[in-house]
Tab-separated table of C-alpha atoms in Angstrom:
chain	number	residue	atom	x	y	z
A	299	UNK	CA	21.531	8.426	17.925
A	300	UNK	CA	23.338	5.436	16.499
A	301	UNK	CA	23.519	1.707	16.967
A	302	UNK	CA	20.797	-0.839	17.645
A	303	UNK	CA	17.741	0.053	19.670
A	304	UNK	CA	15.141	-2.145	21.345
A	305	UNK	CA	11.699	-2.727	19.846
A	306	UNK	CA	9.980	-0.603	22.485
A	307	UNK	CA	12.542	2.131	21.956
A	308	UNK	CA	12.047	1.998	18.192
A	309	UNK	CA	8.289	2.333	18.543
A	310	UNK	CA	8.755	5.242	20.933
A	311	UNK	CA	11.125	6.974	18.518
A	312	UNK	CA	8.680	6.630	15.636
A	313	UNK	CA	5.699	7.755	17.657
A	314	UNK	CA	7.707	10.752	18.794
A	315	UNK	CA	8.679	11.518	15.213
A	316	UNK	CA	5.068	11.445	14.092
A	317	UNK	CA	3.982	13.747	16.906
A	318	UNK	CA	6.839	16.126	16.272
A	319	UNK	CA	6.167	16.182	12.545
A	320	UNK	CA	2.491	16.955	13.037
A	321	UNK	CA	3.174	19.966	15.233
A	322	UNK	CA	2.669	23.242	13.394
A	323	UNK	CA	5.917	24.952	14.184
A	324	UNK	CA	8.516	26.808	12.211
A	325	UNK	CA	11.307	26.091	14.712
A	326	UNK	CA	13.983	23.616	13.745
A	327	UNK	CA	14.291	20.271	15.459
A	328	UNK	CA	17.890	20.871	16.459
A	329	UNK	CA	19.351	24.147	17.798
A	330	UNK	CA	20.964	26.361	15.199
A	331	UNK	CA	24.395	26.071	16.771
A	332	UNK	CA	24.226	22.276	16.705
A	333	UNK	CA	23.126	22.290	13.065
A	334	UNK	CA	25.918	24.640	12.111
A	335	UNK	CA	28.470	22.283	13.648
A	336	UNK	CA	27.348	19.343	11.507
A	337	UNK	CA	28.998	18.799	8.100
A	338	UNK	CA	26.697	19.438	5.124
A	339	UNK	CA	24.719	16.564	3.657
A	340	UNK	CA	25.665	15.137	0.255
A	341	UNK	CA	23.745	16.471	-2.743
A	342	UNK	CA	20.638	14.658	-3.949
A	343	UNK	CA	19.078	13.656	-0.640
A	344	UNK	CA	15.601	13.519	-2.256
A	345	UNK	CA	16.548	11.054	-5.001
A	346	UNK	CA	13.777	8.670	-3.890
A	347	UNK	CA	11.109	11.347	-4.199
A	348	UNK	CA	8.119	11.992	-1.990
A	349	UNK	CA	4.757	10.379	-1.343
A	350	UNK	CA	1.547	10.657	0.659
A	351	UNK	CA	-0.897	8.054	1.866
A	352	UNK	CA	-3.783	6.789	3.994
A	353	UNK	CA	-5.978	9.905	3.644
A	354	UNK	CA	-8.463	10.719	6.404
A	355	UNK	CA	-11.012	13.567	6.430
A	356	UNK	CA	-8.630	15.711	8.490
A	357	UNK	CA	-5.238	14.077	7.947
A	358	UNK	CA	-2.781	12.512	5.533
A	359	UNK	CA	0.649	10.914	5.866
A	360	UNK	CA	3.570	12.613	4.099
A	361	UNK	CA	6.663	10.552	3.318
A	362	UNK	CA	10.210	10.888	2.084
A	363	UNK	CA	13.532	9.155	2.643
A	364	UNK	CA	16.889	10.888	2.499
A	365	UNK	CA	19.184	8.793	0.287
A	366	UNK	CA	21.835	10.549	-1.803
A	367	UNK	CA	23.387	7.146	-2.655
A	368	UNK	CA	20.207	5.041	-2.811
A	369	UNK	CA	21.645	1.751	-4.118
A	370	UNK	CA	24.411	1.582	-1.531
A	371	UNK	CA	22.550	1.830	1.750
A	372	UNK	CA	21.462	5.430	1.273
A	373	UNK	CA	24.710	7.313	1.739
A	374	UNK	CA	23.583	9.315	4.767
A	375	UNK	CA	25.684	10.092	7.863
A	376	UNK	CA	24.934	7.998	10.933
A	377	UNK	CA	23.007	10.718	12.752
A	378	UNK	CA	19.519	12.135	12.992
A	379	UNK	CA	18.771	14.853	10.444
A	380	UNK	CA	16.025	17.479	10.844
A	381	UNK	CA	13.694	17.645	7.861
A	382	UNK	CA	11.346	20.576	7.425
A	383	UNK	CA	7.958	19.939	5.859
A	384	UNK	CA	5.209	22.198	4.603
A	385	UNK	CA	1.683	21.678	3.286
A	386	UNK	CA	-0.401	24.330	1.524
A	387	UNK	CA	-3.632	24.881	-0.365
A	388	UNK	CA	-1.845	25.900	-3.567
A	389	UNK	CA	1.098	24.637	-5.610
A	390	UNK	CA	3.112	27.836	-5.022
A	391	UNK	CA	2.702	27.616	-1.234
A	392	UNK	CA	1.219	31.088	-0.978
A	393	UNK	CA	-1.512	29.702	1.300
A	394	UNK	CA	0.357	27.514	3.794
A	395	UNK	CA	-1.734	25.410	6.159
A	396	UNK	CA	0.717	23.443	8.295
A	397	UNK	CA	4.476	23.250	8.619
A	398	UNK	CA	6.930	21.657	10.982
A	399	UNK	CA	10.107	19.649	11.388
A	400	UNK	CA	10.510	15.883	11.684
A	401	UNK	CA	13.659	13.871	12.420
A	402	UNK	CA	15.025	11.485	9.798
A	403	UNK	CA	16.497	8.768	12.000
A	404	UNK	CA	19.260	6.384	10.921
A	405	UNK	CA	17.395	3.572	12.719
A	406	UNK	CA	14.728	3.872	10.014
A	407	UNK	CA	16.970	4.496	7.042
A	408	UNK	CA	16.491	8.289	7.364
A	409	UNK	CA	12.873	7.920	6.301
A	410	UNK	CA	10.315	10.521	7.374
A	411	UNK	CA	6.642	9.849	8.109
A	412	UNK	CA	4.606	12.941	8.998
A	413	UNK	CA	0.986	12.394	10.038
A	414	UNK	CA	-0.386	15.855	9.317
A	415	UNK	CA	-3.594	16.640	11.219
A	416	UNK	CA	-6.020	19.563	11.213
A	417	UNK	CA	-6.720	19.524	7.462
A	418	UNK	CA	-10.061	20.140	5.773
A	419	UNK	CA	-12.015	17.221	4.281
A	420	UNK	CA	-12.149	16.465	0.563
A	421	UNK	CA	-9.469	19.017	-0.315
A	422	UNK	CA	-6.396	18.964	-2.510
A	423	UNK	CA	-3.150	20.015	-0.849
A	424	UNK	CA	0.446	20.462	-1.987
A	425	UNK	CA	3.463	19.562	0.121
A	426	UNK	CA	7.266	19.543	0.105
A	427	UNK	CA	10.292	18.886	2.294
A	428	UNK	CA	13.587	20.658	2.934
A	429	UNK	CA	16.770	19.209	4.433
A	430	UNK	CA	20.041	21.084	4.870
A	431	UNK	CA	18.955	23.669	2.301
A	432	UNK	CA	17.936	21.065	-0.313
A	433	UNK	CA	14.324	21.271	-1.488
A	434	UNK	CA	12.291	18.233	-2.483
A	435	UNK	CA	9.933	18.075	-5.464
A	436	UNK	CA	6.403	19.261	-4.795
A	437	UNK	CA	3.730	16.653	-4.256
A	438	UNK	CA	-0.048	16.798	-4.389
A	439	UNK	CA	-2.358	14.912	-2.059
A	440	UNK	CA	-6.013	14.874	-1.060
A	441	UNK	CA	-7.988	14.295	2.121
A	442	UNK	CA	-10.999	12.004	2.372
A	443	UNK	CA	-14.541	13.425	2.378
A	444	UNK	CA	-16.301	14.344	5.612
A	445	UNK	CA	-17.634	11.253	7.445
A	446	UNK	CA	-21.237	12.439	7.064
A	447	UNK	CA	-20.998	13.527	3.435
A	448	UNK	CA	-23.152	11.574	1.011
A	449	UNK	CA	-23.200	11.287	-2.748
A	450	UNK	CA	-20.249	12.403	-4.810
A	451	UNK	CA	-17.801	10.101	-6.560
A	452	UNK	CA	-14.453	8.466	-5.965
A	453	UNK	CA	-11.931	7.466	-8.608
A	454	UNK	CA	-9.552	4.698	-7.518
A	455	UNK	CA	-6.504	3.349	-9.338
A	456	UNK	CA	-5.708	-0.301	-8.618
A	457	UNK	CA	-2.188	-1.621	-9.177
A	458	UNK	CA	0.071	-4.502	-8.142
A	459	UNK	CA	2.841	-6.856	-9.254
A	460	UNK	CA	5.470	-4.432	-10.539
A	461	UNK	CA	8.604	-6.367	-11.455
A	462	UNK	CA	11.605	-4.189	-12.286
A	463	UNK	CA	13.223	-6.903	-14.419
A	464	UNK	CA	10.198	-7.533	-16.640
A	465	UNK	CA	9.717	-4.036	-18.014
A	466	UNK	CA	9.356	-0.328	-17.433
A	467	UNK	CA	6.566	1.110	-15.304
A	468	UNK	CA	4.986	3.085	-18.132
A	469	UNK	CA	1.377	2.203	-17.129
A	470	UNK	CA	1.790	4.764	-14.366
A	471	UNK	CA	1.923	7.490	-17.025
A	472	UNK	CA	-1.594	6.527	-18.095
A	473	UNK	CA	-2.690	6.341	-14.482
A	474	UNK	CA	-1.276	9.815	-13.868
A	475	UNK	CA	-3.189	11.222	-16.850
A	476	UNK	CA	-6.465	9.865	-15.457
A	477	UNK	CA	-5.951	11.689	-12.156
A	478	UNK	CA	-7.281	9.208	-9.555
A	479	UNK	CA	-8.317	10.332	-6.084
A	480	UNK	CA	-5.993	7.713	-4.634
A	481	UNK	CA	-3.960	4.693	-5.694
A	482	UNK	CA	-4.709	1.317	-4.133
A	483	UNK	CA	-1.643	-0.936	-4.326
A	484	UNK	CA	-2.369	-4.536	-3.344
A	485	UNK	CA	1.018	-6.160	-3.197
A	486	UNK	CA	4.355	-7.038	-4.805
A	487	UNK	CA	5.778	-3.524	-4.759
A	488	UNK	CA	9.199	-5.125	-5.222
A	489	UNK	CA	10.332	-8.569	-6.322
A	490	UNK	CA	12.943	-10.365	-4.281
A	491	UNK	CA	14.317	-12.352	-7.228
A	492	UNK	CA	18.030	-12.362	-8.025
A	493	UNK	CA	19.358	-10.362	-10.985
A	494	UNK	CA	18.700	-12.021	-14.342
A	495	UNK	CA	21.031	-11.734	-17.315
A	496	UNK	CA	18.046	-11.792	-19.698
A	497	UNK	CA	15.987	-9.142	-17.878
A	498	UNK	CA	14.803	-5.953	-19.535
A	499	UNK	CA	16.593	-4.157	-16.708
A	500	UNK	CA	18.461	-6.058	-14.020
A	501	UNK	CA	17.900	-6.063	-10.298
A	502	UNK	CA	20.663	-4.544	-8.220
A	503	UNK	CA	22.835	-6.695	-5.978
A	504	UNK	CA	24.166	-10.178	-6.439
A	505	UNK	CA	21.192	-12.265	-5.333
A	506	UNK	CA	17.977	-12.166	-3.312
A	507	UNK	CA	17.791	-9.690	-0.406
A	508	UNK	CA	18.024	-11.086	3.105
A	509	UNK	CA	19.342	-8.234	5.246
A	510	UNK	CA	17.901	-4.802	6.001
A	511	UNK	CA	20.473	-3.021	3.832
A	512	UNK	CA	19.783	-5.381	0.936
A	513	UNK	CA	16.019	-4.777	1.139
A	514	UNK	CA	16.619	-1.031	1.391
A	515	UNK	CA	18.677	-1.146	-1.794
A	516	UNK	CA	15.980	-3.100	-3.639
A	517	UNK	CA	13.236	-0.640	-2.647
A	518	UNK	CA	15.504	2.256	-3.552
A	519	UNK	CA	16.058	0.836	-7.027
A	520	UNK	CA	12.319	0.581	-7.646
A	521	UNK	CA	11.840	4.118	-6.342
A	522	UNK	CA	14.146	5.471	-9.025
A	523	UNK	CA	11.658	4.613	-11.794
A	524	UNK	CA	10.480	8.025	-13.086
A	525	UNK	CA	6.873	6.965	-13.731
A	526	UNK	CA	6.528	5.474	-10.248
A	527	UNK	CA	8.065	8.613	-8.732
A	528	UNK	CA	5.612	10.837	-10.600
A	529	UNK	CA	2.568	8.804	-9.567
A	530	UNK	CA	3.594	8.829	-5.921
A	531	UNK	CA	3.879	12.615	-6.067
A	532	UNK	CA	0.507	13.080	-7.750
A	533	UNK	CA	-1.961	11.316	-5.419
A	534	UNK	CA	-2.135	9.592	-2.022
A	535	UNK	CA	-1.542	5.841	-1.940
A	536	UNK	CA	-3.130	3.130	0.185
A	537	UNK	CA	-0.787	0.133	0.253
A	538	UNK	CA	-0.547	-3.402	1.481
A	539	UNK	CA	2.003	-6.134	0.762
A	540	UNK	CA	1.898	-9.636	-0.643
A	541	UNK	CA	4.640	-12.259	-0.847
A	542	UNK	CA	7.401	-10.800	-3.019
A	543	UNK	CA	8.117	-8.003	-0.579
A	544	UNK	CA	9.616	-10.841	1.484
A	545	UNK	CA	9.810	-14.268	-0.187
A	546	UNK	CA	7.717	-15.952	-2.878
A	547	UNK	CA	4.634	-17.749	-1.514
A	548	UNK	CA	5.596	-17.416	2.154
A	549	UNK	CA	2.880	-18.055	4.751
A	550	UNK	CA	3.187	-16.482	8.194
A	551	UNK	CA	6.657	-17.461	9.401
A	552	UNK	CA	7.000	-20.315	6.901
A	553	UNK	CA	9.211	-19.618	3.855
A	554	UNK	CA	8.688	-21.011	0.384
A	555	UNK	CA	11.607	-23.405	0.907
A	556	UNK	CA	11.854	-24.429	4.593
A	557	UNK	CA	14.606	-26.901	3.772
A	558	UNK	CA	16.850	-24.010	2.694
A	559	UNK	CA	15.763	-21.343	5.199
A	560	UNK	CA	15.631	-22.236	8.869
A	561	UNK	CA	12.906	-20.751	11.036
A	562	UNK	CA	15.294	-18.410	12.835
A	563	UNK	CA	16.871	-17.277	9.572
A	564	UNK	CA	13.486	-16.608	8.018
A	565	UNK	CA	12.273	-14.669	11.056
A	566	UNK	CA	15.349	-12.465	10.697
A	567	UNK	CA	14.514	-12.037	7.010
A	568	UNK	CA	10.926	-11.109	7.845
A	569	UNK	CA	12.166	-8.542	10.353
A	570	UNK	CA	14.410	-6.914	7.773
A	571	UNK	CA	11.786	-7.012	5.023
A	572	UNK	CA	9.009	-5.504	7.126
A	573	UNK	CA	11.211	-2.687	8.387
A	574	UNK	CA	12.329	-1.830	4.852
A	575	UNK	CA	8.692	-1.908	3.747
A	576	UNK	CA	7.700	0.543	6.461
A	577	UNK	CA	10.642	2.791	5.667
A	578	UNK	CA	9.514	3.163	2.044
A	579	UNK	CA	5.728	3.433	2.390
A	580	UNK	CA	3.494	6.403	3.336
A	581	UNK	CA	1.839	4.686	6.294
A	582	UNK	CA	1.116	5.708	9.873
A	583	UNK	CA	3.039	4.863	13.017
A	584	UNK	CA	0.572	2.024	13.651
A	585	UNK	CA	2.523	0.151	10.957
A	586	UNK	CA	5.885	0.381	12.728
A	587	UNK	CA	7.079	-3.244	12.692
A	588	UNK	CA	7.484	-5.196	15.902
A	589	UNK	CA	10.240	-7.566	14.856
A	590	UNK	CA	8.780	-10.088	12.377
A	591	UNK	CA	5.272	-8.617	12.708
A	592	UNK	CA	3.632	-5.576	11.156
A	593	UNK	CA	0.048	-4.277	11.371
A	594	UNK	CA	-1.248	-3.662	7.833
A	595	UNK	CA	-4.950	-4.532	7.838
A	596	UNK	CA	-6.912	-1.337	8.378
A	597	UNK	CA	-10.043	0.485	7.315
A	598	UNK	CA	-10.531	3.828	5.562
A	599	UNK	CA	-13.895	5.548	4.983
A	600	UNK	CA	-14.571	8.045	2.230
A	601	UNK	CA	-17.689	9.811	3.442
A	602	UNK	CA	-20.799	7.646	3.219
A	603	UNK	CA	-19.869	6.577	-0.279
A	604	UNK	CA	-17.044	4.046	0.221
A	605	UNK	CA	-15.550	1.965	3.002
A	606	UNK	CA	-12.192	0.416	2.078
A	607	UNK	CA	-11.127	-2.686	4.021
A	608	UNK	CA	-7.419	-3.359	3.445
A	609	UNK	CA	-6.481	-6.978	4.106
A	610	UNK	CA	-3.306	-8.777	5.119
A	611	UNK	CA	-3.374	-12.208	3.463
A	612	UNK	CA	0.186	-13.253	4.390
A	613	UNK	CA	0.934	-12.976	8.091
A	614	UNK	CA	-2.001	-14.961	9.474
A	615	UNK	CA	-2.584	-17.630	6.842
A	616	UNK	CA	-2.112	-21.370	7.137
A	617	UNK	CA	0.640	-22.929	5.065
A	618	UNK	CA	-0.546	-23.564	1.517
A	619	UNK	CA	-2.328	-26.787	0.694
A	620	UNK	CA	-0.924	-29.121	-1.948
A	621	UNK	CA	-4.085	-31.109	-2.753
A	622	UNK	CA	-7.795	-30.405	-3.336
A	623	UNK	CA	-8.619	-32.182	-0.089
A	624	UNK	CA	-6.208	-29.940	1.773
A	625	UNK	CA	-7.692	-26.844	0.192
A	626	UNK	CA	-11.161	-27.888	1.389
A	627	UNK	CA	-10.022	-28.452	4.988
A	628	UNK	CA	-12.211	-26.210	7.229
A	629	UNK	CA	-9.227	-25.443	9.460
A	630	UNK	CA	-7.383	-23.661	6.637
A	631	UNK	CA	-7.414	-19.891	7.113
A	632	UNK	CA	-6.247	-17.016	4.962
A	633	UNK	CA	-7.069	-14.174	7.344
A	634	UNK	CA	-6.798	-15.649	10.821
A	635	UNK	CA	-9.690	-15.519	13.274
A	636	UNK	CA	-9.062	-11.982	14.526
A	637	UNK	CA	-8.732	-10.367	11.113
A	638	UNK	CA	-11.727	-12.281	9.753
A	639	UNK	CA	-13.907	-11.066	12.648
A	640	UNK	CA	-12.579	-7.513	12.107
A	641	UNK	CA	-13.525	-7.660	8.417
A	642	UNK	CA	-17.029	-8.994	9.030
A	643	UNK	CA	-17.702	-6.377	11.712
A	644	UNK	CA	-16.656	-3.674	9.296
A	645	UNK	CA	-18.969	-5.000	6.613
A	646	UNK	CA	-21.972	-5.554	8.896
A	647	UNK	CA	-21.769	-2.111	10.480
A	648	UNK	CA	-20.671	-0.117	7.474
A	649	UNK	CA	-22.396	3.272	7.026
A	650	UNK	CA	-21.368	3.505	3.353
A	651	UNK	CA	-23.017	2.730	0.051
A	652	UNK	CA	-20.036	0.768	-1.276
A	653	UNK	CA	-17.779	-1.628	0.635
A	654	UNK	CA	-14.457	-2.420	-1.025
A	655	UNK	CA	-12.159	-5.246	0.043
A	656	UNK	CA	-8.509	-4.821	-0.933
A	657	UNK	CA	-7.276	-8.410	-1.291
A	658	UNK	CA	-3.774	-9.245	-2.466
A	659	UNK	CA	-4.739	-12.487	-4.213
A	660	UNK	CA	-7.536	-13.757	-6.450
A	661	UNK	CA	-10.898	-14.270	-4.778
A	662	UNK	CA	-12.455	-16.059	-7.774
A	663	UNK	CA	-11.641	-19.641	-8.695
A	664	UNK	CA	-8.557	-20.125	-10.858
A	665	UNK	CA	-8.640	-23.464	-12.705
A	666	UNK	CA	-5.209	-24.057	-14.236
A	667	UNK	CA	-6.092	-27.412	-15.816
A	668	UNK	CA	-7.317	-27.668	-19.409
A	669	UNK	CA	-10.158	-30.151	-19.869
A	670	UNK	CA	-11.943	-32.210	-17.195
A	671	UNK	CA	-11.091	-31.816	-13.555
A	672	UNK	CA	-9.651	-28.842	-11.722
A	673	UNK	CA	-6.221	-27.630	-10.765
A	674	UNK	CA	-6.523	-24.816	-8.259
A	675	UNK	CA	-3.981	-22.116	-7.499
A	676	UNK	CA	-3.393	-23.004	-3.861
A	677	UNK	CA	-1.601	-19.784	-2.932
A	678	UNK	CA	-4.777	-17.800	-3.726
A	679	UNK	CA	-8.221	-18.138	-2.149
A	680	UNK	CA	-8.628	-21.433	-4.044
A	681	UNK	CA	-6.419	-22.971	-1.382
A	682	UNK	CA	-8.710	-21.811	1.433
A	683	UNK	CA	-12.102	-22.949	0.160
A	684	UNK	CA	-14.056	-23.178	3.415
A	685	UNK	CA	-13.113	-19.706	4.617
A	686	UNK	CA	-13.779	-18.231	1.181
A	687	UNK	CA	-17.235	-19.826	1.079
A	688	UNK	CA	-18.091	-18.357	4.471
A	689	UNK	CA	-16.869	-14.941	3.413
A	690	UNK	CA	-18.723	-15.021	0.099
A	691	UNK	CA	-21.891	-16.009	1.924
A	692	UNK	CA	-21.490	-13.013	4.196
A	693	UNK	CA	-20.955	-10.750	1.185
A	694	UNK	CA	-24.165	-12.065	-0.377
A	695	UNK	CA	-26.461	-11.903	2.648
A	696	UNK	CA	-24.647	-10.354	5.583
A	697	UNK	CA	-24.980	-6.634	4.969
A	698	UNK	CA	-27.746	-4.972	6.923
A	699	UNK	CA	-28.618	-2.645	4.044
A	700	UNK	CA	-28.095	-2.685	0.328
A	701	UNK	CA	-24.334	-2.101	0.391
A	702	UNK	CA	-22.480	-3.863	-2.434
A	703	UNK	CA	-19.169	-5.427	-1.436
A	704	UNK	CA	-16.525	-5.502	-4.145
A	705	UNK	CA	-13.292	-7.473	-3.779
A	706	UNK	CA	-10.571	-5.330	-5.330
A	707	UNK	CA	-7.964	-8.013	-5.934
A	708	UNK	CA	-5.384	-8.332	-8.632
A	709	UNK	CA	-5.524	-10.343	-11.820
A	710	UNK	CA	-4.595	-14.052	-11.694
A	711	UNK	CA	-0.979	-14.982	-12.171
A	712	UNK	CA	0.492	-18.264	-13.309
A	713	UNK	CA	2.733	-20.169	-10.940
A	714	UNK	CA	6.362	-19.662	-11.810
A	715	UNK	CA	5.860	-16.305	-13.491
A	716	UNK	CA	7.895	-13.696	-11.670
A	717	UNK	CA	5.620	-10.700	-12.080
A	718	UNK	CA	5.402	-8.128	-14.830
A	719	UNK	CA	5.016	-4.455	-15.314
A	720	UNK	CA	2.425	-2.948	-12.944
A	721	UNK	CA	-1.036	-4.398	-13.443
A	722	UNK	CA	-3.241	-1.394	-14.088
A	723	UNK	CA	-6.721	-2.890	-14.190
A	724	UNK	CA	-9.564	-1.332	-16.194
A	725	UNK	CA	-12.739	-1.451	-14.113
A	726	UNK	CA	-15.296	1.295	-13.802
A	727	UNK	CA	-18.254	1.074	-11.427
A	728	UNK	CA	-20.945	3.667	-11.897
A	729	UNK	CA	-24.667	3.838	-12.324
A	730	UNK	CA	-24.820	6.847	-14.599
A	731	UNK	CA	-23.173	6.045	-17.910
A	732	UNK	CA	-25.752	4.847	-20.476
A	733	UNK	CA	-22.996	3.277	-22.564
A	734	UNK	CA	-22.072	0.761	-19.876
A	735	UNK	CA	-24.141	-2.436	-19.358
A	736	UNK	CA	-25.564	-2.799	-15.873
A	737	UNK	CA	-25.515	-5.810	-13.623
A	738	UNK	CA	-28.696	-6.704	-11.723
A	739	UNK	CA	-29.521	-4.520	-8.755
A	740	UNK	CA	-29.194	-5.961	-5.278
A	741	UNK	CA	-32.507	-6.244	-3.367
A	742	UNK	CA	-34.282	-4.999	-1.386
A	743	UNK	CA	-33.307	-1.361	-2.080
A	744	UNK	CA	-31.944	0.028	-5.327
A	745	UNK	CA	-28.230	0.794	-5.127
A	746	UNK	CA	-25.573	2.039	-7.496
A	747	UNK	CA	-25.042	-1.044	-9.729
A	748	UNK	CA	-21.774	-2.508	-10.873
A	749	UNK	CA	-20.814	-1.952	-14.482
A	750	UNK	CA	-18.325	-3.549	-16.802
A	751	UNK	CA	-15.199	-1.778	-18.057
A	752	UNK	CA	-15.521	0.774	-20.817
A	753	UNK	CA	-13.416	-0.423	-23.788
A	754	UNK	CA	-10.175	1.496	-23.980
A	755	UNK	CA	-10.504	2.955	-20.486
A	756	UNK	CA	-7.468	2.002	-18.440
A	757	UNK	CA	-8.629	3.482	-15.155
A	758	UNK	CA	-8.890	1.478	-11.969
A	759	UNK	CA	-12.521	1.929	-11.061
A	760	UNK	CA	-14.913	4.632	-9.974
A	761	UNK	CA	-17.904	4.581	-7.680
A	762	UNK	CA	-20.670	7.106	-7.422
A	763	UNK	CA	-23.603	7.749	-5.160
A	764	UNK	CA	-26.240	10.419	-5.349
A	765	UNK	CA	-28.352	9.891	-2.247
A	766	UNK	CA	-27.694	9.533	1.459
A	767	UNK	CA	-27.462	6.095	3.006
């Protein structure tokens, strides 16, 4: 299959790939005679590694992308390639659980997304891929707890804003050592900035990415970082994007610089950027882009301990305000009406002890002005004051039981700064460590309280719960 396909056809192809990959079969996707007639693939098809994501109690997504020449479009032949996958209960694959074959399609950059079903809850699994006799590295993943399980604990690593040019991704080595249950990445997986002569390590290419191939090359460069590769292979990831996966400070279909990018040109850029994002992330077929649109807001439950609400704060927002009066305009929205209603329903009807909100940008006020007066960061929630006030009011009074809601958003950034090494935030939430100061409990029922970070602990955060809800 080559050439351009329609949107409906692309969605059908991906849905078919997911269903085929989930089937427990040892038969190859193409007949043996057809495979024998094809020329062998170049060496190093698994250069970009492997990953898993979006764990459910009985399922997890496995990902890889075949790219022997990752910085030059991938280097794969323009044909579908069968990729075998296997998942087991041990690292040596002596206790296999599921296996099958999924097609790596050229329409999706020869990426593979396998939504493996029929797994057991709250279990570690190991997985790997094979293509044309080449074996991938082995990855480890984990399913979510059973929906009715109570108590237990969950260790979450929170990261964002990894800029290739500003440094090496060594914080992931510390993250790996702390062995989180999953990694929550809240945006800026790549930076779209042009190569800089003064960078620690330069971006590939000759400028910002605009086309699908250019975005593929940028993601591929980031995926070659050894620490990032190792962390992807060690735990499932839950991801969402912010602005730099496309264009700095974009809002919906409005670019940062409308005078330089026409609407049609920016829609084409969005289409390319979203497809490249999907091709490189361990997400389900529900995230297959539809042109310049992609569904990223979603909800994951981890037993009755944690509900994770993953937001999309880019596609549905109003264009950024430029004044305090504009930021206080009630018509300004960050989430859009549909996503806001979805979030509030999830909070009001949550069965879990903890409710986490994965937000790409700062929820708290960011005053950039020294001395009297205020200078808000209008790209963050400061620029959408009315909607933030409504949401914060709901977080304070809207839950039907004592279920703390914790916005897991990244640290503030100064305007004009083009990212840094991954932000690996130290926050630990637990009610059991006597060395950690406790915040006041939330009435009317006692709940697991928030706690401040332990000095020297570079973990994301942990939550615990010892009684049913």
